CSV table of C-alpha atoms in Angstrom, one decimal:
chain,number,residue,atom,x,y,z
A,1,HIS,CA,-0.3,-69.0,41.3
A,2,THR,CA,2.7,-68.4,39.2
A,3,GLY,CA,4.9,-70.9,40.8
A,4,ASP,CA,8.6,-70.0,41.5
A,5,PRO,CA,9.9,-68.5,38.3
A,6,GLY,CA,12.8,-66.2,38.1
A,7,PHE,CA,12.7,-62.8,36.5
A,8,GLU,CA,12.6,-64.0,32.9
A,9,GLU,CA,9.7,-63.0,30.7
A,10,LYS,CA,9.6,-66.4,29.1
A,11,ALA,CA,8.4,-67.8,32.5
A,12,VAL,CA,5.1,-66.0,32.3
A,13,GLN,CA,4.6,-64.2,29.0
A,14,PRO,CA,3.3,-67.3,27.0
A,15,PHE,CA,0.3,-67.7,29.4
A,16,ARG,CA,-1.2,-64.3,28.5
A,17,LEU,CA,-2.5,-63.9,32.1
A,18,GLN,CA,-3.0,-60.2,31.5
A,19,GLU,CA,-5.9,-61.1,29.2
A,20,ARG,CA,-7.7,-63.3,31.7
A,21,GLY,CA,-8.7,-60.7,34.3
A,22,ILE,CA,-6.9,-62.2,37.3
A,23,ASP,CA,-8.5,-61.2,40.6
A,24,ILE,CA,-5.9,-62.5,43.0
A,25,GLY,CA,-2.3,-63.2,42.1
A,26,LEU,CA,-0.3,-65.6,44.3
A,27,LEU,CA,3.1,-64.5,43.4
A,28,PRO,CA,6.6,-65.3,44.6
A,29,ASP,CA,7.6,-62.5,47.1
A,30,TRP,CA,10.5,-61.5,44.8
A,31,TRP,CA,7.9,-60.5,42.2
A,32,VAL,CA,6.1,-58.1,44.6
A,33,ALA,CA,9.2,-56.9,46.6
A,34,TYR,CA,11.6,-56.2,43.8
A,35,GLU,CA,11.1,-53.9,40.9
A,36,GLU,CA,12.5,-56.4,38.4
A,37,GLY,CA,9.7,-58.9,39.3
A,38,ALA,CA,7.1,-56.1,39.6
A,39,GLU,CA,7.6,-55.2,36.0
A,40,LEU,CA,6.6,-58.8,35.0
A,41,VAL,CA,3.5,-58.6,37.2
A,42,ARG,CA,2.4,-55.2,35.8
A,43,LYS,CA,3.0,-56.3,32.2
A,44,TYR,CA,2.0,-60.0,32.2
A,45,VAL,CA,-0.2,-60.8,35.2
A,46,GLN,CA,-2.1,-57.6,36.2
A,47,PRO,CA,-4.0,-59.0,39.2
A,48,ARG,CA,-6.3,-56.8,41.1
A,49,GLU,CA,-4.9,-58.1,44.4
A,50,HIS,CA,-1.2,-59.1,45.1
A,51,ILE,CA,-0.3,-61.9,47.5
A,52,GLY,CA,3.4,-62.6,48.0
A,53,VAL,CA,4.1,-66.2,48.8
A,54,HIS,CA,7.2,-68.4,49.4
A,55,VAL,CA,8.6,-65.7,51.8
A,56,SER,CA,11.8,-66.6,53.5
A,57,PRO,CA,11.5,-65.9,57.3
A,58,GLN,CA,14.9,-64.1,57.3
A,59,TRP,CA,13.7,-61.7,54.6
A,60,ALA,CA,10.0,-61.3,55.6
A,61,GLU,CA,10.3,-57.9,57.2
A,62,GLU,CA,12.5,-56.4,54.6
A,63,ASN,CA,10.4,-57.8,51.7
A,64,ARG,CA,7.2,-56.6,53.4
A,65,ARG,CA,8.6,-53.0,53.4
A,66,ARG,CA,9.8,-53.3,49.8
A,67,ALA,CA,6.5,-54.7,48.6
A,68,ALA,CA,4.6,-51.9,50.4
A,69,ARG,CA,6.6,-49.3,48.3
A,70,ILE,CA,5.9,-51.2,45.0
A,71,PHE,CA,2.4,-52.5,45.5
A,72,PRO,CA,1.0,-50.6,48.6
A,73,LYS,CA,-1.9,-53.0,49.1
A,74,ALA,CA,0.1,-56.2,48.7
A,75,VAL,CA,0.0,-58.8,51.4
A,76,LEU,CA,2.9,-61.2,52.1
A,77,PHE,CA,2.1,-64.6,53.5
A,78,THR,CA,4.8,-65.2,56.1
A,79,GLU,CA,3.1,-67.6,58.5
A,80,PRO,CA,1.7,-71.1,58.0
A,81,GLY,CA,-2.0,-71.0,57.8
A,82,GLN,CA,-2.1,-67.2,57.4
A,83,ARG,CA,-5.5,-65.9,56.3
A,84,TRP,CA,-6.5,-62.9,54.4
A,85,ARG,CA,-9.8,-61.4,53.2
A,86,PRO,CA,-9.8,-59.8,49.7
A,87,THR,CA,-11.0,-56.3,49.2
A,88,LEU,CA,-12.5,-57.1,45.8
A,89,ARG,CA,-15.9,-55.9,45.2
């Protein structure tokens, strides 16, 4: 879980997550729904699965559509207690 960083490289780069083989990234939805954040994910996190969290209800549908274009298999958690089964094998 990356927390709630903005779009600054300094928020994630020092942790060298791309070297750790992250299976599931719990990422703020602005990192999966906007290209500016997606660049950070691709460069510094590189998870096999993308879960968008901290999704504002008013932006849920729009951000779900945006995320689907950037990371087609991404899931956005928009409901309390939402469940998801990874496709990792």
